[in-house]
């Protein structure tokens, strides 16, 4: 038995309880996992150009994911053309896309935008937009001011306590009512898939000091461009998560839903569910990075390499435990009843730490300028990028503790 097998065998024995909990999938879910994994292996192979083209993702692959497997509408109600599945099925899909580091509109459209439209939209807006999201023909992006996505979603702080969307009459993104409609002015710096999305959901501040509040608006892409809207794709730390800056200069917009509406509550509930899906992505990426590290050690036959593999055995076993523990927490959170699972941010914190540790070790073991090293770096970039966008882990835990009153505080 070589060093790689020894590491894997030792890890498997140490983590049997975690594995049993993590992979308790139905036969249908297992079939779905295998079908999705095979498709991603065919179209999003490691080492391929994951972010090629102006869209930043493979449009043909997305069409197959949305049409053949129904990923875009997996969690949407059947009345809107969705599959009506729960969060566990969507988490399973996110784990596989994370494993392949496959860029797609799944996170921005199905995880962030669709739940907000379903929760806040008028019956007419839901009937118009959700079926197009479900069949993959409409992509969306959530635009919030500055770099405050984690705060807007209530992941790292109380989104009702800070003026992240803009305070008073300046700063952030401002909305003003004009002739029965709305106009937006401001900028969002980090909008996932913001350069190509067909529909922008923009969080904006309105009401000045008298009726200060945050609302969500729809900004539709028009042929030839939308007046007052400038989108600029920006270089991202993780090339598999395309980002854009969006400038709004007196841009025409449509209010999502009707006033009064609990916009901040809907954002926070969406954030807690999104945390589960992000955790699933991170678990998938961490598992793939760990598999690659084990395979790399097993492929080296020189005595020095064998010694290195033996030295790494304990580290890989420990990382295996961390990944499987994060996977278990993620699926436990995905199965929580009710809107916005409270376990989501805690699962995300655990998964981000497992991803960072696993990808760091994988990058260290690969070393050099080989193709394998470049791929290991992509996994490491995903870990660093997600920490910046949605973390850090310590703040996710602190906010979760505050919400649940873990330390005797009143939940926000």
CSV table of C-alpha atoms in Angstrom, one decimal:
chain,number,residue,atom,x,y,z
A,1,UNK,CA,0.0,0.0,0.0
A,2,UNK,CA,1.5,3.4,-1.0
A,3,UNK,CA,1.5,6.6,0.9
A,4,UNK,CA,-1.5,8.0,-0.8
A,5,UNK,CA,-3.6,4.9,-0.1
A,6,UNK,CA,-2.4,4.9,3.5
A,7,UNK,CA,-3.5,8.5,3.9
A,8,UNK,CA,-6.9,7.9,2.3
A,9,UNK,CA,-7.5,4.7,4.3
A,10,UNK,CA,-6.5,6.4,7.6
A,11,UNK,CA,-8.8,9.3,6.9
A,12,UNK,CA,-11.7,7.0,5.9
A,13,UNK,CA,-11.5,5.1,9.2
A,14,UNK,CA,-11.2,8.3,11.2
A,15,UNK,CA,-14.3,9.9,9.6
A,16,UNK,CA,-16.8,7.1,9.3
A,17,UNK,CA,-19.6,8.9,11.3
A,18,UNK,CA,-19.2,12.1,9.3
A,19,UNK,CA,-19.3,10.3,6.0
A,20,UNK,CA,-22.5,8.4,7.0
A,21,UNK,CA,-24.2,11.6,7.8
A,22,UNK,CA,-22.9,13.6,4.8
A,23,UNK,CA,-23.8,11.1,2.1
A,24,UNK,CA,-27.2,10.0,3.3
A,25,UNK,CA,-28.7,10.7,-0.1
A,26,UNK,CA,-31.7,9.0,-1.8
A,27,UNK,CA,-31.3,7.0,-4.9
A,28,UNK,CA,-32.7,9.8,-7.0
A,29,UNK,CA,-30.2,12.3,-5.4
A,30,UNK,CA,-27.3,9.9,-6.1
A,31,UNK,CA,-28.4,9.6,-9.7
A,32,UNK,CA,-28.7,13.4,-10.0
A,33,UNK,CA,-25.2,13.8,-8.5
A,34,UNK,CA,-23.6,11.3,-10.9
A,35,UNK,CA,-25.3,12.8,-13.9
A,36,UNK,CA,-24.3,16.3,-13.0
A,37,UNK,CA,-20.7,15.3,-12.1
A,38,UNK,CA,-20.3,13.5,-15.5
A,39,UNK,CA,-21.6,16.5,-17.4
A,40,UNK,CA,-19.3,18.9,-15.6
A,41,UNK,CA,-16.4,16.5,-16.1
A,42,UNK,CA,-17.1,16.6,-19.8
A,43,UNK,CA,-17.6,20.3,-20.2
A,44,UNK,CA,-15.7,21.9,-17.2
A,45,UNK,CA,-12.6,19.8,-16.9
A,46,UNK,CA,-9.9,21.1,-14.5
A,47,UNK,CA,-7.3,22.9,-16.5
A,48,UNK,CA,-9.8,24.0,-19.2
A,49,UNK,CA,-10.7,27.6,-19.7
A,50,UNK,CA,-13.4,28.0,-17.0
A,51,UNK,CA,-14.0,31.7,-17.6
A,52,UNK,CA,-13.6,31.9,-21.4
A,53,UNK,CA,-15.7,34.3,-23.5
A,54,UNK,CA,-17.2,37.6,-22.7
A,55,UNK,CA,-19.9,36.1,-20.4
A,56,UNK,CA,-17.3,34.5,-18.1
A,57,UNK,CA,-19.0,31.1,-18.3
A,58,UNK,CA,-19.8,28.4,-20.9
A,59,UNK,CA,-23.2,29.4,-22.2
A,60,UNK,CA,-23.7,26.0,-23.8
A,61,UNK,CA,-23.0,24.3,-20.5
A,62,UNK,CA,-25.4,26.6,-18.7
A,63,UNK,CA,-28.1,25.8,-21.2
A,64,UNK,CA,-27.7,22.1,-20.6
A,65,UNK,CA,-27.6,22.5,-16.8
A,66,UNK,CA,-30.8,24.6,-16.9
A,67,UNK,CA,-32.7,22.6,-19.5
A,68,UNK,CA,-31.6,19.0,-19.1
A,69,UNK,CA,-31.0,19.0,-15.3
A,70,UNK,CA,-33.3,21.9,-14.3
A,71,UNK,CA,-30.6,23.5,-12.1
A,72,UNK,CA,-31.9,27.1,-12.5
A,73,UNK,CA,-35.4,26.2,-11.3
A,74,UNK,CA,-34.5,23.4,-8.8
A,75,UNK,CA,-35.8,25.2,-5.8
A,76,UNK,CA,-38.6,27.3,-7.5
A,77,UNK,CA,-42.2,26.3,-7.0
A,78,UNK,CA,-43.8,24.1,-9.8
A,79,UNK,CA,-46.3,26.8,-10.5
A,80,UNK,CA,-43.5,28.9,-12.0
A,81,UNK,CA,-41.9,26.1,-13.9
A,82,UNK,CA,-39.5,25.0,-11.2
A,83,UNK,CA,-38.9,21.6,-9.8
A,84,UNK,CA,-40.2,22.4,-6.3
A,85,UNK,CA,-37.2,20.7,-4.6
A,86,UNK,CA,-35.8,21.7,-1.3
A,87,UNK,CA,-32.5,23.3,-0.3
A,88,UNK,CA,-30.8,19.9,0.0
A,89,UNK,CA,-31.1,19.3,-3.7
A,90,UNK,CA,-29.8,22.8,-4.6
A,91,UNK,CA,-27.0,22.3,-2.2
A,92,UNK,CA,-26.1,19.1,-3.9
A,93,UNK,CA,-25.9,20.9,-7.2
A,94,UNK,CA,-23.8,23.6,-5.7
A,95,UNK,CA,-21.4,21.1,-4.3
A,96,UNK,CA,-20.8,19.6,-7.7
A,97,UNK,CA,-20.3,23.0,-9.5
A,98,UNK,CA,-17.9,23.9,-6.7
A,99,UNK,CA,-16.1,20.6,-7.1
A,100,UNK,CA,-15.5,21.5,-10.8
A,101,UNK,CA,-15.0,25.2,-10.2
A,102,UNK,CA,-17.5,25.6,-13.0
A,103,UNK,CA,-18.5,29.3,-13.5
A,104,UNK,CA,-22.2,29.7,-14.2
A,105,UNK,CA,-25.1,32.0,-13.3
A,106,UNK,CA,-26.4,29.5,-10.7
A,107,UNK,CA,-25.2,31.5,-7.6
A,108,UNK,CA,-26.2,35.0,-8.8
A,109,UNK,CA,-29.5,34.0,-10.5
A,110,UNK,CA,-30.9,31.0,-8.7
A,111,UNK,CA,-29.4,31.4,-5.2
A,112,UNK,CA,-29.5,35.2,-4.7
A,113,UNK,CA,-32.0,36.8,-7.1
A,114,UNK,CA,-34.7,34.2,-7.5
A,115,UNK,CA,-35.6,33.9,-3.8
A,116,UNK,CA,-35.9,37.7,-3.5
A,117,UNK,CA,-38.2,37.9,-6.5
A,118,UNK,CA,-40.3,35.1,-5.1
A,119,UNK,CA,-40.5,36.7,-1.7
A,120,UNK,CA,-41.0,40.4,-2.6
A,121,UNK,CA,-42.3,40.5,-6.2
A,122,UNK,CA,-45.9,41.3,-7.1
A,123,UNK,CA,-47.9,38.5,-8.6
A,124,UNK,CA,-47.3,39.9,-12.1
A,125,UNK,CA,-43.5,40.2,-11.5
A,126,UNK,CA,-43.3,36.6,-10.3
A,127,UNK,CA,-45.4,35.3,-13.2
A,128,UNK,CA,-43.2,37.1,-15.7
A,129,UNK,CA,-39.7,36.6,-14.2
A,130,UNK,CA,-39.6,33.3,-12.3
A,131,UNK,CA,-40.6,31.0,-15.3
A,132,UNK,CA,-37.8,32.6,-17.3
A,133,UNK,CA,-35.3,32.0,-14.5
A,134,UNK,CA,-36.5,28.4,-14.2
A,135,UNK,CA,-35.9,27.6,-17.8
A,136,UNK,CA,-32.5,29.3,-17.8
A,137,UNK,CA,-33.4,32.1,-20.3
A,138,UNK,CA,-33.1,34.9,-17.8
A,139,UNK,CA,-30.0,35.6,-15.8
A,140,UNK,CA,-29.9,38.0,-12.9
A,141,UNK,CA,-27.5,39.7,-10.6
A,142,UNK,CA,-27.8,41.3,-7.2
A,143,UNK,CA,-26.2,44.8,-7.0
A,144,UNK,CA,-25.5,46.4,-3.6
A,145,UNK,CA,-23.4,49.5,-2.9
A,146,UNK,CA,-19.7,49.3,-2.4
A,147,UNK,CA,-18.3,46.0,-1.3
A,148,UNK,CA,-21.1,45.2,1.3
A,149,UNK,CA,-22.7,42.1,-0.1
A,150,UNK,CA,-22.1,40.0,3.0
A,151,UNK,CA,-23.5,42.8,5.2
A,152,UNK,CA,-26.5,43.4,2.9
A,153,UNK,CA,-27.3,39.7,3.2
A,154,UNK,CA,-27.0,39.9,7.0
A,155,UNK,CA,-24.1,37.4,7.1
A,156,UNK,CA,-21.5,39.4,8.9
A,157,UNK,CA,-23.6,42.1,10.6
A,158,UNK,CA,-27.1,43.3,11.2
A,159,UNK,CA,-28.3,44.7,7.9
A,160,UNK,CA,-30.9,46.9,9.7
A,161,UNK,CA,-28.3,48.6,11.9
A,162,UNK,CA,-26.0,50.1,9.3
A,163,UNK,CA,-26.6,52.4,6.3
A,164,UNK,CA,-24.9,50.1,3.9
A,165,UNK,CA,-27.2,51.1,1.0
A,166,UNK,CA,-26.6,54.8,1.5
A,167,UNK,CA,-27.6,57.3,4.3
A,168,UNK,CA,-29.3,60.6,4.1
A,169,UNK,CA,-29.3,62.1,0.6
A,170,UNK,CA,-25.8,60.9,-0.5
A,171,UNK,CA,-23.6,57.9,-0.7
A,172,UNK,CA,-24.4,54.3,-1.7
A,173,UNK,CA,-27.2,54.0,-4.3
A,174,UNK,CA,-30.0,56.5,-4.1
A,175,UNK,CA,-33.5,56.1,-5.5
A,176,UNK,CA,-36.0,58.9,-6.2
A,177,UNK,CA,-39.6,58.7,-7.4
A,178,UNK,CA,-40.2,60.4,-10.7
A,179,UNK,CA,-43.4,60.6,-12.6
A,180,UNK,CA,-44.8,57.3,-11.3
A,181,UNK,CA,-41.5,55.5,-11.7
A,182,UNK,CA,-38.1,55.5,-10.1
A,183,UNK,CA,-34.6,56.7,-11.0
A,184,UNK,CA,-31.3,55.3,-9.5
A,185,UNK,CA,-28.0,57.0,-8.9
A,186,UNK,CA,-24.9,55.5,-7.4
A,187,UNK,CA,-22.4,52.6,-7.9
A,188,UNK,CA,-22.1,48.9,-7.0
A,189,UNK,CA,-18.4,47.8,-7.1
A,190,UNK,CA,-18.6,44.0,-6.8
A,191,UNK,CA,-21.6,42.5,-8.6
A,192,UNK,CA,-21.4,38.8,-9.3
A,193,UNK,CA,-22.2,38.2,-13.0
A,194,UNK,CA,-23.1,41.9,-13.2
A,195,UNK,CA,-21.5,42.5,-16.7
A,196,UNK,CA,-23.8,40.0,-18.5
A,197,UNK,CA,-27.0,39.6,-16.4
A,198,UNK,CA,-30.2,40.2,-18.2
A,199,UNK,CA,-31.8,41.7,-15.1
A,200,UNK,CA,-30.2,43.6,-12.2
A,201,UNK,CA,-31.7,43.6,-8.7
A,202,UNK,CA,-30.5,46.8,-7.2
A,203,UNK,CA,-30.6,47.6,-3.5
A,204,UNK,CA,-31.0,51.4,-3.0
A,205,UNK,CA,-31.7,53.9,-0.3
A,206,UNK,CA,-34.6,56.3,-0.5
A,207,UNK,CA,-36.7,58.6,1.6
A,208,UNK,CA,-33.9,60.9,2.9
A,209,UNK,CA,-34.0,61.5,6.6
A,210,UNK,CA,-37.8,61.6,6.9
A,211,UNK,CA,-38.6,58.0,5.7
A,212,UNK,CA,-35.3,56.4,5.3
A,213,UNK,CA,-35.5,52.9,4.0
A,214,UNK,CA,-33.9,50.4,1.6
A,215,UNK,CA,-35.8,49.0,-1.4
A,216,UNK,CA,-35.0,46.6,-4.2
A,217,UNK,CA,-35.4,47.7,-7.8
A,218,UNK,CA,-35.4,45.9,-11.2
A,219,UNK,CA,-33.1,47.3,-13.9
A,220,UNK,CA,-33.7,45.5,-17.2
A,221,UNK,CA,-31.1,45.1,-19.9
A,222,UNK,CA,-32.2,46.5,-23.2
A,223,UNK,CA,-30.9,45.8,-26.7
A,224,UNK,CA,-28.1,48.2,-27.3
A,225,UNK,CA,-27.6,49.0,-23.6
A,226,UNK,CA,-29.7,50.5,-20.9
A,227,UNK,CA,-29.6,54.4,-20.6
A,228,UNK,CA,-27.8,55.5,-17.5
A,229,UNK,CA,-26.3,52.1,-16.8
A,230,UNK,CA,-22.6,51.4,-17.3
A,231,UNK,CA,-21.3,47.9,-16.6
A,232,UNK,CA,-17.6,47.2,-16.4
A,233,UNK,CA,-16.2,43.7,-16.0
A,234,UNK,CA,-13.4,43.8,-13.4
A,235,UNK,CA,-10.4,41.6,-12.8
A,236,UNK,CA,-11.4,39.2,-10.0
A,237,UNK,CA,-9.1,37.3,-7.6
A,238,UNK,CA,-11.1,34.2,-8.6
A,239,UNK,CA,-11.6,34.1,-12.4
A,240,UNK,CA,-14.3,31.5,-12.0
A,241,UNK,CA,-16.5,34.1,-10.2
A,242,UNK,CA,-16.8,37.0,-12.7
A,243,UNK,CA,-17.5,40.4,-11.1
A,244,UNK,CA,-18.4,43.8,-12.5
A,245,UNK,CA,-18.7,47.3,-11.4
A,246,UNK,CA,-22.2,48.9,-12.1
A,247,UNK,CA,-22.6,52.6,-12.4
A,248,UNK,CA,-26.1,54.1,-12.3
A,249,UNK,CA,-26.6,57.6,-13.5
A,250,UNK,CA,-30.3,58.5,-13.4
A,251,UNK,CA,-31.2,55.0,-14.5
A,252,UNK,CA,-34.8,54.0,-15.0
A,253,UNK,CA,-35.9,51.3,-12.6
A,254,UNK,CA,-39.0,49.4,-11.5
A,255,UNK,CA,-39.8,48.8,-7.8
A,256,UNK,CA,-39.7,45.1,-6.9
A,257,UNK,CA,-42.9,44.4,-5.1
A,258,UNK,CA,-45.0,47.0,-3.3
A,259,UNK,CA,-44.5,49.2,-0.2
A,260,UNK,CA,-44.5,48.5,2.6
A,261,UNK,CA,-42.2,45.5,2.3
A,262,UNK,CA,-39.7,43.8,4.6
A,263,UNK,CA,-36.8,44.2,2.2
A,264,UNK,CA,-34.1,43.8,4.8
A,265,UNK,CA,-35.7,40.8,6.3
A,266,UNK,CA,-36.0,39.2,2.8
A,267,UNK,CA,-32.3,39.9,2.2
A,268,UNK,CA,-31.3,38.4,5.5
A,269,UNK,CA,-33.4,35.2,4.9
A,270,UNK,CA,-31.9,34.9,1.4
A,271,UNK,CA,-28.4,35.4,2.9
A,272,UNK,CA,-28.8,32.5,5.3
A,273,UNK,CA,-30.0,30.2,2.6
A,274,UNK,CA,-27.2,31.4,0.3
A,275,UNK,CA,-24.7,30.7,3.0
A,276,UNK,CA,-25.7,27.0,2.8
A,277,UNK,CA,-25.2,27.0,-1.0
A,278,UNK,CA,-21.8,28.7,-0.7
A,279,UNK,CA,-20.8,26.2,2.0
A,280,UNK,CA,-21.8,23.4,-0.4
A,281,UNK,CA,-19.7,25.0,-3.1
A,282,UNK,CA,-16.7,25.3,-0.7
A,283,UNK,CA,-17.1,21.7,0.4
A,284,UNK,CA,-17.1,20.5,-3.2
A,285,UNK,CA,-14.0,22.5,-4.0
A,286,UNK,CA,-12.2,21.4,-0.8
A,287,UNK,CA,-13.0,17.7,-1.6
A,288,UNK,CA,-11.7,18.1,-5.1
A,289,UNK,CA,-8.5,19.8,-3.9
A,290,UNK,CA,-7.9,17.1,-1.4
A,291,UNK,CA,-8.5,14.3,-4.0
A,292,UNK,CA,-5.9,16.1,-6.3
A,293,UNK,CA,-3.4,16.3,-3.5
A,294,UNK,CA,-3.7,12.6,-2.6
A,295,UNK,CA,-3.5,11.6,-6.3
A,296,UNK,CA,-0.4,13.8,-6.7
A,297,UNK,CA,1.4,12.1,-3.9
A,298,UNK,CA,0.5,8.7,-5.1
A,299,UNK,CA,1.9,9.4,-8.5
A,300,UNK,CA,5.4,10.1,-7.2
A,301,UNK,CA,7.7,7.1,-7.0
A,302,UNK,CA,11.1,8.5,-6.0
A,303,UNK,CA,12.3,7.7,-2.4
A,304,UNK,CA,12.3,11.4,-1.5
A,305,UNK,CA,8.7,11.8,-2.8
A,306,UNK,CA,7.7,8.7,-0.8
A,307,UNK,CA,9.2,10.3,2.3
A,308,UNK,CA,7.2,13.5,1.6
A,309,UNK,CA,4.0,11.4,1.2
A,310,UNK,CA,4.5,9.7,4.5
A,311,UNK,CA,5.1,13.1,6.2
A,312,UNK,CA,1.9,14.4,4.6
A,313,UNK,CA,-0.2,11.5,5.6
A,314,UNK,CA,-1.3,12.9,8.9
A,315,UNK,CA,-2.1,16.3,7.5
A,316,UNK,CA,-4.2,14.9,4.7
A,317,UNK,CA,-6.1,12.7,7.2
A,318,UNK,CA,-6.8,15.8,9.4
A,319,UNK,CA,-8.0,17.7,6.3
A,320,UNK,CA,-10.3,14.9,5.3
A,321,UNK,CA,-11.9,15.1,8.7
A,322,UNK,CA,-12.4,18.8,8.3
A,323,UNK,CA,-13.9,18.5,4.9
A,324,UNK,CA,-16.4,15.8,5.9
A,325,UNK,CA,-17.4,17.7,9.1
A,326,UNK,CA,-18.1,20.8,6.9
A,327,UNK,CA,-20.1,18.7,4.5
A,328,UNK,CA,-22.2,17.2,7.4
A,329,UNK,CA,-22.9,20.7,8.8
A,330,UNK,CA,-23.8,22.0,5.4
A,331,UNK,CA,-26.4,19.3,4.7
A,332,UNK,CA,-27.8,19.5,8.2
A,333,UNK,CA,-28.4,23.3,7.6
A,334,UNK,CA,-29.9,22.5,4.2
A,335,UNK,CA,-32.5,20.3,5.8
A,336,UNK,CA,-33.5,22.9,8.4
A,337,UNK,CA,-37.2,23.9,8.0
A,338,UNK,CA,-38.4,27.4,7.5
A,339,UNK,CA,-36.9,30.4,5.6
A,340,UNK,CA,-33.3,31.2,6.1
A,341,UNK,CA,-31.7,28.3,8.0
A,342,UNK,CA,-29.9,29.6,11.1
A,343,UNK,CA,-27.2,26.9,10.6
A,344,UNK,CA,-26.2,28.3,7.2
A,345,UNK,CA,-23.6,30.9,8.3
A,346,UNK,CA,-22.0,28.5,10.7
A,347,UNK,CA,-21.8,25.9,8.0
A,348,UNK,CA,-20.2,28.5,5.7
A,349,UNK,CA,-17.7,29.4,8.3
A,350,UNK,CA,-16.7,25.8,8.7
A,351,UNK,CA,-16.6,25.2,5.0
A,352,UNK,CA,-14.5,28.3,4.3
A,353,UNK,CA,-11.9,27.3,6.8
A,354,UNK,CA,-11.8,23.7,5.4
A,355,UNK,CA,-11.4,25.1,1.9
A,356,UNK,CA,-8.6,27.5,2.9
A,357,UNK,CA,-6.7,24.8,4.7
A,358,UNK,CA,-7.2,22.1,2.0
A,359,UNK,CA,-6.3,24.3,-1.0
A,360,UNK,CA,-3.3,25.7,0.8
A,361,UNK,CA,-1.9,22.2,1.4
A,362,UNK,CA,-2.8,21.2,-2.1
A,363,UNK,CA,-1.0,24.2,-3.6
A,364,UNK,CA,2.1,23.5,-1.3
A,365,UNK,CA,2.3,19.9,-2.3
A,366,UNK,CA,2.0,20.5,-6.1
A,367,UNK,CA,4.6,23.3,-6.2
A,368,UNK,CA,6.4,24.3,-9.4
A,369,UNK,CA,5.1,25.6,-12.7
A,370,UNK,CA,3.2,22.4,-13.8
A,371,UNK,CA,-0.4,22.4,-15.1
A,372,UNK,CA,-1.4,20.7,-11.8
A,373,UNK,CA,0.1,23.6,-9.9
A,374,UNK,CA,-1.8,26.1,-11.9
A,375,UNK,CA,-5.0,24.2,-11.2
A,376,UNK,CA,-4.2,24.0,-7.5
A,377,UNK,CA,-3.8,27.7,-7.5
A,378,UNK,CA,-7.3,28.2,-8.9
A,379,UNK,CA,-8.8,26.3,-6.0
A,380,UNK,CA,-6.7,28.4,-3.6
A,381,UNK,CA,-8.0,31.6,-5.3
A,382,UNK,CA,-11.6,30.4,-4.8
A,383,UNK,CA,-10.9,30.0,-1.1
A,384,UNK,CA,-9.3,33.5,-0.8
A,385,UNK,CA,-12.0,35.1,-2.9
A,386,UNK,CA,-14.9,33.6,-0.9
A,387,UNK,CA,-13.4,34.7,2.3
A,388,UNK,CA,-13.2,38.3,1.0
A,389,UNK,CA,-16.7,38.3,-0.5
A,390,UNK,CA,-18.7,36.5,2.2
A,391,UNK,CA,-16.5,36.2,5.3
A,392,UNK,CA,-14.2,36.1,7.2
A,393,UNK,CA,-15.2,33.0,9.2
A,394,UNK,CA,-14.9,34.6,12.5
A,395,UNK,CA,-17.4,37.3,11.6
A,396,UNK,CA,-19.8,34.7,10.2
A,397,UNK,CA,-19.7,32.9,13.6
A,398,UNK,CA,-20.0,36.1,15.6
A,399,UNK,CA,-23.1,37.2,13.7
A,400,UNK,CA,-24.7,33.8,13.9
A,401,UNK,CA,-24.1,33.8,17.7
A,402,UNK,CA,-25.6,37.2,18.0
A,403,UNK,CA,-28.7,36.2,16.0
A,404,UNK,CA,-29.3,33.0,18.0
A,405,UNK,CA,-28.5,34.4,21.4
A,406,UNK,CA,-25.7,31.8,21.8
A,407,UNK,CA,-24.0,34.0,24.4
A,408,UNK,CA,-27.2,35.3,26.1
A,409,UNK,CA,-27.7,38.2,23.8
A,410,UNK,CA,-31.0,39.0,22.3
A,411,UNK,CA,-31.2,37.7,18.7
A,412,UNK,CA,-31.3,40.5,16.1
